[in-house]
Coordinates of C-alpha atoms in Angstrom, one line a residue:
M19 CA 112.7 53.0 103.4
K20 CA 110.8 53.2 100.1
A21 CA 111.7 54.5 96.7
F22 CA 110.9 58.2 95.9
H23 CA 109.4 59.5 92.7
I24 CA 108.2 63.0 91.9
Q25 CA 104.6 62.9 90.9
P26 CA 104.3 63.3 87.1
Q27 CA 102.2 66.5 87.2
F28 CA 105.1 68.3 89.1
E29 CA 108.0 67.0 87.0
G30 CA 108.1 70.4 85.3
I31 CA 108.8 72.1 88.6
A32 CA 111.7 69.8 89.3
S33 CA 113.0 70.2 85.7
T34 CA 113.0 74.0 86.0
I35 CA 114.9 73.9 89.3
E36 CA 117.5 71.4 87.7
Q37 CA 118.1 73.9 84.9
E38 CA 118.6 76.9 87.2
N39 CA 121.2 75.2 89.4
A40 CA 124.4 73.2 89.1
A41 CA 124.0 69.5 88.9
G42 CA 124.2 67.7 92.3
E43 CA 126.6 64.9 93.2
F44 CA 123.9 62.7 94.7
D45 CA 120.7 60.9 93.8
I46 CA 117.8 60.4 96.2
H47 CA 118.3 57.1 97.9
G48 CA 114.7 57.0 99.2
V49 CA 112.3 58.3 101.8
S50 CA 111.6 57.0 105.3
E51 CA 108.3 57.6 107.0
I52 CA 108.5 58.1 110.8
M53 CA 105.8 58.9 113.3
V54 CA 107.7 61.3 115.7
P55 CA 106.3 61.5 119.2
M56 CA 105.4 64.8 120.9
R57 CA 105.4 65.5 124.6
D58 CA 101.7 64.8 124.9
G59 CA 101.8 61.4 123.1
V60 CA 100.6 62.7 119.7
H61 CA 102.7 61.4 116.8
L62 CA 103.5 63.6 113.7
H63 CA 104.0 62.1 110.3
T64 CA 107.6 62.9 109.2
Q65 CA 109.3 62.0 106.0
V66 CA 113.1 61.8 105.7
Y67 CA 114.7 62.0 102.2
L68 CA 118.3 60.7 102.1
P69 CA 121.1 61.0 99.6
N70 CA 122.3 57.8 98.0
H71 CA 125.8 57.6 99.6
G72 CA 127.2 58.6 102.9
E73 CA 126.0 58.1 106.5
S74 CA 125.2 61.6 107.8
W75 CA 124.6 65.0 106.1
P76 CA 123.7 68.6 106.8
C77 CA 119.9 68.6 107.4
I78 CA 117.1 70.9 106.3
L79 CA 113.8 70.8 108.3
V80 CA 110.4 71.9 106.9
R81 CA 107.2 71.8 109.0
N82 CA 104.2 72.0 106.7
P83 CA 100.4 72.3 107.6
Y84 CA 99.1 72.0 104.0
P85 CA 98.7 68.4 102.8
N86 CA 97.8 69.6 99.3
N87 CA 101.3 71.2 99.0
Q88 CA 103.2 68.1 99.9
A89 CA 103.9 66.9 96.4
I90 CA 105.0 70.4 95.3
L91 CA 107.4 70.6 98.2
E92 CA 108.8 67.2 97.3
A93 CA 109.3 68.2 93.6
S94 CA 111.1 71.4 94.6
Y95 CA 112.8 70.8 97.9
T96 CA 114.3 67.3 97.1
H97 CA 116.8 69.2 94.9
F98 CA 118.6 69.9 98.2
V99 CA 119.1 66.1 98.6
K100 CA 120.9 66.0 95.3
H101 CA 123.4 68.5 96.7
G102 CA 124.2 66.4 99.8
Y103 CA 121.5 67.4 102.3
V104 CA 119.1 65.2 104.1
L105 CA 115.6 66.8 103.8
V106 CA 113.0 66.3 106.6
I107 CA 109.4 67.3 105.9
Q108 CA 106.9 67.0 108.8
S109 CA 103.1 67.4 108.6
C110 CA 101.9 69.7 111.4
R111 CA 99.5 68.4 114.0
G112 CA 96.1 67.4 112.7
T113 CA 97.2 67.7 109.1
G114 CA 98.1 65.1 106.5
L115 CA 98.9 61.8 108.3
S116 CA 99.8 63.4 111.5
E117 CA 97.8 62.7 114.6
G118 CA 96.0 65.2 116.8
D119 CA 93.6 68.1 116.1
W120 CA 94.3 70.9 113.8
S121 CA 94.2 74.3 115.6
P122 CA 96.0 76.9 113.5
F123 CA 99.2 78.2 115.1
V124 CA 98.4 77.0 118.6
N125 CA 100.7 73.9 118.8
E126 CA 103.6 74.9 116.6
R127 CA 105.9 76.0 119.4
E128 CA 105.8 72.9 121.5
D129 CA 105.7 70.6 118.5
G130 CA 108.6 72.4 116.8
I131 CA 110.7 72.2 119.9
D132 CA 109.9 68.5 120.4
T133 CA 110.7 67.8 116.7
L134 CA 114.1 69.5 117.0
D135 CA 114.8 67.5 120.2
W136 CA 114.1 64.4 118.2
L137 CA 116.1 65.5 115.2
V138 CA 119.4 66.3 116.9
K139 CA 119.4 62.7 118.2
Q140 CA 119.2 61.2 114.7
N141 CA 122.4 59.7 113.2
F142 CA 121.5 60.8 109.6
Q143 CA 122.2 64.5 110.4
D144 CA 125.8 65.7 111.0
G145 CA 125.2 68.4 113.5
N146 CA 124.4 71.2 111.0
I147 CA 120.7 71.9 110.7
A148 CA 118.7 74.7 108.9
L149 CA 115.0 75.4 109.0
F150 CA 113.4 76.3 105.8
G151 CA 109.9 77.1 104.4
Q152 CA 107.4 79.6 103.1
S153 CA 104.5 81.3 104.8
Y154 CA 103.1 79.1 107.6
C155 CA 106.2 77.0 107.4
S156 CA 108.2 80.1 108.3
F157 CA 105.9 80.7 111.2
T158 CA 106.8 77.3 112.6
T159 CA 110.4 78.5 112.6
W160 CA 109.8 82.0 114.0
I161 CA 107.8 80.8 116.9
I162 CA 110.7 78.7 118.3
A163 CA 113.5 81.1 117.4
D164 CA 114.4 81.5 121.1
S165 CA 114.8 77.7 121.6
F166 CA 117.1 76.5 118.8
P167 CA 119.7 73.9 119.9
K168 CA 123.3 74.5 119.0
E169 CA 122.9 72.3 115.9
V170 CA 120.7 74.8 114.2
K171 CA 123.1 77.1 112.3
T172 CA 120.7 79.2 110.2
V173 CA 117.1 79.7 109.1
F174 CA 115.5 80.7 105.8
L175 CA 112.3 82.7 106.4
D176 CA 110.2 83.2 103.3
L177 CA 107.0 85.4 103.2
F178 CA 106.0 85.7 106.8
G179 CA 105.8 88.7 109.2
V180 CA 105.9 88.8 112.9
D181 CA 103.2 91.5 113.7
R182 CA 99.9 89.6 113.4
Y183 CA 97.8 92.5 114.8
G184 CA 99.4 95.0 112.4
Q185 CA 98.6 92.6 109.5
M186 CA 95.0 92.0 110.6
Y187 CA 94.1 95.6 111.4
M188 CA 95.1 98.9 109.9
N189 CA 94.0 101.8 112.1
G190 CA 91.0 99.8 113.3
M191 CA 90.0 98.4 109.9
F192 CA 89.8 94.6 109.5
R193 CA 91.4 93.0 106.5
H194 CA 88.6 90.8 105.3
D195 CA 90.2 89.6 102.1
I196 CA 93.1 88.1 104.0
Y197 CA 91.7 86.7 107.2
T198 CA 88.1 85.9 106.4
S199 CA 89.3 84.0 103.3
W200 CA 92.0 82.2 105.3
A201 CA 89.7 81.3 108.1
F202 CA 87.0 79.9 105.8
A203 CA 89.7 77.9 103.8
N204 CA 91.3 76.5 107.0
S205 CA 88.3 76.2 109.3
G206 CA 88.8 72.4 109.8
I207 CA 85.0 72.1 109.7
E208 CA 83.5 69.5 107.3
T209 CA 81.1 71.1 104.9
S210 CA 79.4 70.1 101.6
S211 CA 79.6 73.7 100.4
D212 CA 82.5 75.2 98.6
P213 CA 84.4 77.3 101.2
G214 CA 85.0 79.9 98.5
K215 CA 81.3 80.4 98.1
L216 CA 80.8 80.6 101.8
Y217 CA 83.6 83.2 102.0
Q218 CA 81.8 85.4 99.5
E219 CA 78.6 85.0 101.5
A220 CA 80.4 85.7 104.8
L221 CA 81.6 89.1 103.5
H222 CA 78.0 90.4 103.5
V223 CA 76.7 88.9 106.7
I224 CA 75.6 91.6 109.2
P225 CA 76.4 91.5 112.0
H226 CA 79.5 89.8 110.9
E227 CA 80.1 88.1 114.2
Q228 CA 77.4 85.7 113.2
A229 CA 78.9 84.7 109.8
D230 CA 80.7 81.5 110.9
E231 CA 77.8 80.1 112.8
K232 CA 75.3 81.0 110.1
L233 CA 77.4 79.4 107.3
F234 CA 79.2 76.6 109.1
G235 CA 76.7 75.8 111.8
R236 CA 79.1 76.6 114.5
K237 CA 81.6 79.2 115.5
M238 CA 85.4 79.2 114.7
P239 CA 86.9 80.3 118.0
F240 CA 90.2 81.6 116.4
Y241 CA 88.2 83.6 113.9
Q242 CA 86.0 85.1 116.6
S243 CA 89.1 86.3 118.2
Y244 CA 90.3 87.8 115.0
I245 CA 87.2 89.9 114.4
S246 CA 86.5 90.9 118.0
E247 CA 90.0 91.7 119.3
T248 CA 90.3 95.2 117.8
D249 CA 92.6 96.7 120.5
R250 CA 96.3 96.1 120.2
N251 CA 96.7 96.4 123.9
S252 CA 94.2 93.7 124.7
A253 CA 95.3 90.5 126.5
Y254 CA 94.8 88.6 123.2
W255 CA 97.6 90.5 121.5
Q256 CA 99.8 91.4 124.5
Q257 CA 100.0 87.9 126.1
G258 CA 100.6 84.5 124.6
L259 CA 101.2 83.4 121.0
W260 CA 101.1 86.6 119.0
S261 CA 103.0 88.6 121.7
D262 CA 105.7 85.8 121.7
L263 CA 105.9 86.0 117.9
L264 CA 106.5 89.7 117.9
R265 CA 109.3 89.4 120.3
M266 CA 111.1 86.5 118.6
P267 CA 113.3 88.6 116.3
T268 CA 115.0 90.1 119.3
K269 CA 115.9 86.7 120.7
I270 CA 117.4 85.1 117.6
D271 CA 121.2 84.8 117.5
I272 CA 122.0 83.0 114.3
P273 CA 122.1 84.2 110.7
V274 CA 118.7 84.7 109.1
F275 CA 117.8 84.9 105.4
M276 CA 114.5 86.7 105.0
V277 CA 112.5 87.0 101.8
E278 CA 109.5 89.3 101.1
G279 CA 107.4 90.6 98.2
W280 CA 106.1 94.1 97.5
F281 CA 102.8 92.4 96.8
D282 CA 102.6 90.1 99.7
H283 CA 100.2 90.5 102.7
H284 CA 103.1 89.8 105.1
L285 CA 105.2 92.7 103.8
E286 CA 105.0 95.2 106.7
G287 CA 105.4 92.4 109.3
A288 CA 108.5 91.1 107.6
F289 CA 110.1 94.5 107.6
K290 CA 109.3 94.8 111.3
G291 CA 110.8 91.4 111.9
Y292 CA 114.0 92.3 110.1
D293 CA 114.3 95.7 111.8
L294 CA 113.9 94.0 115.3
L295 CA 116.8 91.6 114.7
P296 CA 119.8 92.4 117.0
E297 CA 122.4 94.4 115.2
P298 CA 125.1 91.7 115.3
V299 CA 122.6 89.3 113.7
K300 CA 121.7 91.8 111.0
K301 CA 125.3 92.0 110.0
K302 CA 125.4 88.3 109.1
S303 CA 121.9 88.1 107.8
R304 CA 120.2 88.9 104.5
F305 CA 116.9 90.5 103.5
V306 CA 115.6 90.4 100.0
V307 CA 112.4 92.1 98.8
G308 CA 111.2 91.6 95.2
P309 CA 108.1 92.2 93.1
W310 CA 106.4 89.0 94.4
D311 CA 103.2 87.9 95.9
H312 CA 102.5 85.2 98.5
V313 CA 103.4 82.3 96.1
G314 CA 106.5 84.1 94.8
N315 CA 105.0 85.2 91.5
S316 CA 104.9 88.7 90.1
P317 CA 101.2 89.6 89.8
G318 CA 99.3 92.4 88.2
E319 CA 99.6 94.0 84.7
R320 CA 103.2 95.2 84.7
A321 CA 106.4 93.5 83.7
Y322 CA 109.2 92.9 86.2
P323 CA 112.3 92.0 84.1
D324 CA 115.3 90.3 85.9
S325 CA 113.2 89.8 89.0
N326 CA 114.1 86.1 89.5
L327 CA 117.1 86.8 91.7
L328 CA 116.6 83.9 94.0
G329 CA 115.6 81.1 91.6
S330 CA 112.3 79.2 91.4
F331 CA 111.0 78.3 94.9
R332 CA 114.1 80.1 96.3
I333 CA 116.2 77.0 95.8
K334 CA 119.2 78.7 94.1
A335 CA 119.5 81.3 96.9
A336 CA 118.8 78.7 99.7
L337 CA 121.5 76.4 98.3
E338 CA 124.1 79.1 98.4
W339 CA 123.0 80.2 101.9
F340 CA 123.0 76.6 103.3
D341 CA 126.3 75.7 101.6
M342 CA 127.8 78.8 103.4
H343 CA 126.3 78.1 106.8
L344 CA 126.1 74.3 106.9
K345 CA 129.1 73.3 104.8
G346 CA 131.5 76.2 105.3
Q347 CA 131.6 77.5 101.7
E348 CA 132.3 81.2 101.2
Y349 CA 129.9 83.7 99.7
T350 CA 129.3 87.4 100.2
F351 CA 125.9 89.0 100.2
P352 CA 124.6 92.6 100.7
P353 CA 122.5 92.9 103.9
V354 CA 119.5 94.2 102.1
S355 CA 118.4 93.9 98.4
Y356 CA 115.4 95.7 96.9
Y357 CA 113.9 95.4 93.5
R358 CA 112.8 98.9 92.4
I359 CA 109.6 98.8 90.5
G360 CA 109.6 101.2 87.5
S361 CA 113.4 101.0 86.9
S362 CA 113.5 97.2 87.0
R363 CA 116.8 97.0 88.9
W364 CA 118.1 95.4 92.1
E365 CA 119.6 97.8 94.6
K366 CA 122.0 96.8 97.4
R367 CA 121.5 98.5 100.7
D368 CA 123.0 98.4 104.2
T369 CA 119.7 98.9 106.0
T370 CA 116.0 99.2 105.6
V371 CA 116.0 102.6 107.3
N372 CA 115.6 105.7 105.1
E373 CA 116.7 108.8 106.8
A374 CA 116.5 111.2 103.9
K375 CA 114.1 114.1 104.2
P376 CA 110.8 113.2 102.5
W377 CA 109.4 115.0 99.5
R378 CA 106.1 116.6 100.4
L379 CA 103.0 117.4 98.3
Y380 CA 100.0 119.3 99.7
F381 CA 96.4 118.6 98.9
V382 CA 94.9 121.7 97.2
N383 CA 91.3 122.4 96.2
D384 CA 91.0 125.5 94.0
L385 CA 89.6 125.3 90.5
E386 CA 91.0 121.8 90.3
K387 CA 92.0 119.2 92.9
K388 CA 95.8 119.1 92.9
L389 CA 98.9 117.9 94.7
T390 CA 101.4 120.8 94.8
E391 CA 104.7 121.5 96.5
T392 CA 103.3 124.6 98.1
P393 CA 100.0 124.9 100.0
S394 CA 97.2 127.1 98.7
V395 CA 94.2 128.9 100.2
S396 CA 92.0 126.9 102.6
S397 CA 89.1 125.1 100.8
P398 CA 87.2 122.0 102.0
V399 CA 86.1 119.1 99.8
Q400 CA 82.9 117.2 100.7
Y401 CA 81.5 113.8 99.6
V402 CA 78.9 111.4 100.8
Y403 CA 79.9 107.9 101.9
D404 CA 77.2 105.2 101.7
P405 CA 78.4 101.8 103.2
N406 CA 75.8 100.0 101.1
S407 CA 77.8 100.8 98.0
P408 CA 81.5 100.4 98.9
I409 CA 84.3 100.9 96.4
P410 CA 85.5 97.5 95.2
T411 CA 89.1 96.6 95.8
H412 CA 91.3 96.5 92.7
G413 CA 94.9 95.8 93.3
G414 CA 97.2 96.0 96.3
S415 CA 99.4 94.0 98.6
A416 CA 97.2 93.2 101.6
L417 CA 95.2 90.6 99.7
L418 CA 95.1 86.8 99.9
A419 CA 91.8 85.4 98.7
W420 CA 93.1 85.3 95.1
I421 CA 95.3 82.3 96.1
M422 CA 92.3 80.0 96.1
P423 CA 90.5 80.0 92.7
S424 CA 87.0 79.3 94.0
F425 CA 87.1 82.2 96.4
N426 CA 87.0 84.8 93.5
G427 CA 89.3 87.1 95.5
A428 CA 90.0 90.7 94.6
P429 CA 92.7 91.0 92.0
H430 CA 96.1 91.8 93.5
G431 CA 99.3 93.5 92.5
S432 CA 99.7 96.7 90.6
L433 CA 96.8 97.1 88.1
S434 CA 95.5 99.6 85.7
Q435 CA 92.8 101.3 87.8
P436 CA 89.2 101.6 86.6
E437 CA 87.5 104.9 86.1
Y438 CA 84.4 105.6 88.2
P439 CA 82.8 108.6 86.5
E440 CA 79.4 108.0 88.1
R441 CA 80.8 108.0 91.7
Q442 CA 81.1 111.1 93.7
D443 CA 82.7 109.4 96.7
I444 CA 86.2 109.1 95.1
I445 CA 88.1 112.4 95.2
Q446 CA 91.1 112.5 93.0
F447 CA 94.0 114.9 93.5
D448 CA 96.7 115.0 90.8
S449 CA 100.3 116.3 90.8
P450 CA 101.9 118.2 87.9
V451 CA 103.6 116.0 85.3
L452 CA 107.1 115.1 86.5
E453 CA 109.9 116.4 84.3
K454 CA 112.3 113.8 85.8
G455 CA 111.8 110.6 87.6
K456 CA 111.3 110.4 91.3
S457 CA 112.3 107.5 93.6
I458 CA 110.1 106.4 96.5
T459 CA 111.9 104.2 99.1
G460 CA 110.0 103.3 102.2
G461 CA 106.5 104.0 103.6
I462 CA 104.5 106.9 102.1
K463 CA 102.8 108.8 104.9
V464 CA 99.4 110.6 104.2
S465 CA 98.2 113.3 106.6
L466 CA 94.6 114.4 106.2
E467 CA 92.6 117.0 108.2
V468 CA 89.0 115.6 108.0
S469 CA 85.6 115.7 109.7
S470 CA 82.4 113.7 109.5
D471 CA 78.9 114.1 110.7
V472 CA 78.9 110.7 112.5
E473 CA 80.7 109.5 115.6
D474 CA 83.0 107.1 113.7
T475 CA 83.7 106.5 110.0
A476 CA 86.6 105.6 107.7
F477 CA 88.9 107.4 105.3
S478 CA 90.9 105.6 102.6
V479 CA 93.7 106.7 100.3
K480 CA 95.2 105.1 97.2
I481 CA 98.4 106.4 95.7
C482 CA 98.9 105.9 92.0
E483 CA 101.2 106.6 89.1
V484 CA 99.4 107.9 86.0
F485 CA 101.4 107.3 82.8
P486 CA 101.4 109.6 79.7
D487 CA 99.0 107.3 78.0
G488 CA 96.4 107.9 80.8
R489 CA 96.6 104.6 82.5
S490 CA 96.7 104.8 86.3
F491 CA 98.5 102.1 88.3
N492 CA 98.2 101.6 92.1
I493 CA 101.4 102.0 94.1
V494 CA 100.2 101.6 97.7
D495 CA 96.9 102.1 99.7
G496 CA 95.8 102.6 103.3
I497 CA 92.8 103.3 105.4
T498 CA 91.9 104.5 108.9
S499 CA 88.8 104.7 111.1
L500 CA 88.4 107.8 113.3
S501 CA 88.2 105.6 116.4
Y502 CA 91.6 104.1 115.8
R503 CA 93.2 107.1 114.0
N504 CA 96.9 107.6 114.0
N505 CA 97.6 104.0 114.9
S506 CA 95.9 104.2 118.3
D507 CA 95.9 101.0 120.3
T508 CA 92.5 101.7 121.8
P509 CA 89.4 103.5 120.5
M510 CA 89.5 107.3 120.6
S511 CA 86.4 109.5 120.9
Y512 CA 85.3 111.8 118.1
T513 CA 82.9 114.7 118.1
P514 CA 80.9 114.9 114.9
N515 CA 81.8 117.8 112.5
Q516 CA 85.0 118.6 114.4
P517 CA 88.2 118.6 112.2
V518 CA 90.9 116.2 113.3
Q519 CA 94.2 115.0 111.8
V520 CA 94.4 111.4 110.6
I521 CA 97.7 109.9 109.5
I522 CA 97.8 106.9 107.3
E523 CA 101.2 105.2 107.1
M524 CA 101.4 103.0 104.0
W525 CA 103.3 99.8 103.7
P526 CA 106.8 100.2 102.3
T527 CA 107.7 100.2 98.6
A528 CA 110.6 100.8 96.3
W529 CA 109.2 102.5 93.2
E530 CA 110.4 104.8 90.5
I531 CA 107.9 107.3 89.2
Q532 CA 108.7 107.8 85.5
S533 CA 109.5 111.0 83.8
G534 CA 106.3 112.2 82.1
S535 CA 104.1 110.5 84.7
F536 CA 102.2 112.2 87.5
I537 CA 101.0 111.1 90.9
R538 CA 97.4 110.7 91.8
A539 CA 95.9 110.4 95.3
E540 CA 92.4 108.9 95.5
V541 CA 90.6 109.7 98.7
S542 CA 87.5 107.9 99.8
S543 CA 86.0 105.9 102.7
S544 CA 86.0 102.3 101.5
N545 CA 88.1 99.6 99.9
F546 CA 86.1 96.4 100.0
P547 CA 86.8 93.6 100.7
A548 CA 90.4 94.5 101.4
Y549 CA 89.0 96.1 104.5
H550 CA 85.6 95.8 106.2
V551 CA 82.8 98.2 105.3
H552 CA 82.6 100.8 108.0
A553 CA 79.1 101.2 109.2
N554 CA 79.5 104.9 110.1
A555 CA 78.7 104.0 113.7
K556 CA 80.8 103.9 116.9
G557 CA 81.5 100.5 118.5
P558 CA 82.8 97.0 117.6
W559 CA 82.7 96.7 113.9
A560 CA 81.7 93.0 113.7
S561 CA 78.6 93.7 115.9
M562 CA 77.1 96.4 113.7
K563 CA 73.6 95.5 112.6
E564 CA 72.9 98.3 110.1
Y565 CA 74.6 100.9 108.0
R566 CA 74.1 104.7 107.9
V567 CA 75.2 107.3 105.4
A568 CA 77.9 109.9 106.4
T569 CA 79.0 113.2 104.9
Q570 CA 82.8 113.5 104.9
T571 CA 84.9 116.6 104.6
I572 CA 88.6 116.9 103.7
Y573 CA 90.2 120.2 104.6
T574 CA 93.0 121.6 102.4
G575 CA 95.1 124.8 102.4
S576 CA 98.1 126.4 104.1
D577 CA 96.5 126.3 107.6
R578 CA 95.5 122.6 107.3
C579 CA 97.3 119.3 107.8
S580 CA 96.6 117.6 104.5
Y581 CA 99.7 116.5 102.7
I582 CA 101.7 113.4 101.5
D583 CA 105.3 112.7 102.5
F584 CA 107.1 110.6 100.0
P585 CA 110.4 109.0 101.3
E586 CA 113.0 109.4 98.6

């Protein structure tokens, strides 16, 4: 065992956490480094942080694939040790000082099960174990949720969803900003070039299936699967790892604390994970959703007062939860807690399900383009979509490249939207000014009746709140191709110039539209690089070698299916 010291540059993190929580009764005795054997003979570097008195303690396990985060985890998570927990942090296979080859996600089930088999035999833990962690560290917990030994009493799952396909594709449109950036940052391929620069170049490689080989000199098999497996019902999604992950919530039988952010790219998948929990598990679990992104910050250009409900790095909330489930202390929590943007308040709820009848606004095209509570006469709106000039992403939840400074990712969160007076391919529909505020709770659903003069194309929608001073802030956005319209698992045919209904189900939100504001819906055909640029041609998107221009039509009026449903 060796002495433990927080690295000087992270002492501020530790100090903040100390100020937010009651003083602990222990000091950190030291840290032991152990190479834990896996079933195939590979050894994983595992650090054990012990309190300074006692022989066994409740135990918190974290499995981490990011060596650069180790010092931050130590600065924040060792606060548990001061409250009488033994902390175990293990580097995932092929990362840090662990042996083996790094292959994202592939080995975490077997390695996680083997690690727990080792852990329950150790004398330093007293038979009460919790798993804890954020992002990928939560994945390492989810993927073994059906195999916990009796010693595991609870898990704390922060910022990770269980529906990988639904996170990677929205109605056939690939989320470049999330998964191309993540792939290029975590390729495991040695390169003298900045991965962020390569990512920016990759976004513009046509056909995109050649991007990794062109820029890295060889293909990334996991990324090739991401960009080619566009059908949800393919074997890639229906068998193996990602199928297992999607089923894990139904198999868990211990209390779960889940955390999500309205501006996190795992948002929808986390809602699905919570909703799939067995009802008896939900009754003893907790789900908290705040105005946070993937590192727990509140991004964008709006203020979110009183949003730090859980404490820095979730330590305050986790301590209460672990004291309850590992030490037998008593606390009471609401099953679901939402932070409502706009009213800046936390709301306690019994469920994520909203059964209230939605508030509907219809798309209208008369002298002005409007959103109204009653439909008007039929009138189409046309625009030309040129894939060579996509609309740049500005704000939103389904974004990740921003997390790595050199990647120059699209800005995320709720942002004041730019004006594009020179563009004819953004059609704005505005509601009347609201005389009193309106609450939105859940997923906004947009129905559009559209046509195009090509066999396949895309339609995108952004919902905004426009304040009395004229500033427009994005609430949610979504997109669909015609081939995968209405959340189809396989490509559908489309006959050019024939009207069809497309439904775009937005990710959930809890938002208060202010009195004096109005709602704006921006309809277009691109949102890049949040989603790939649709080439206006039928077939696998990553194989497209050229773009073509398309003429798009939106149909409005009383005999058309163009409207927005707002869940109240």
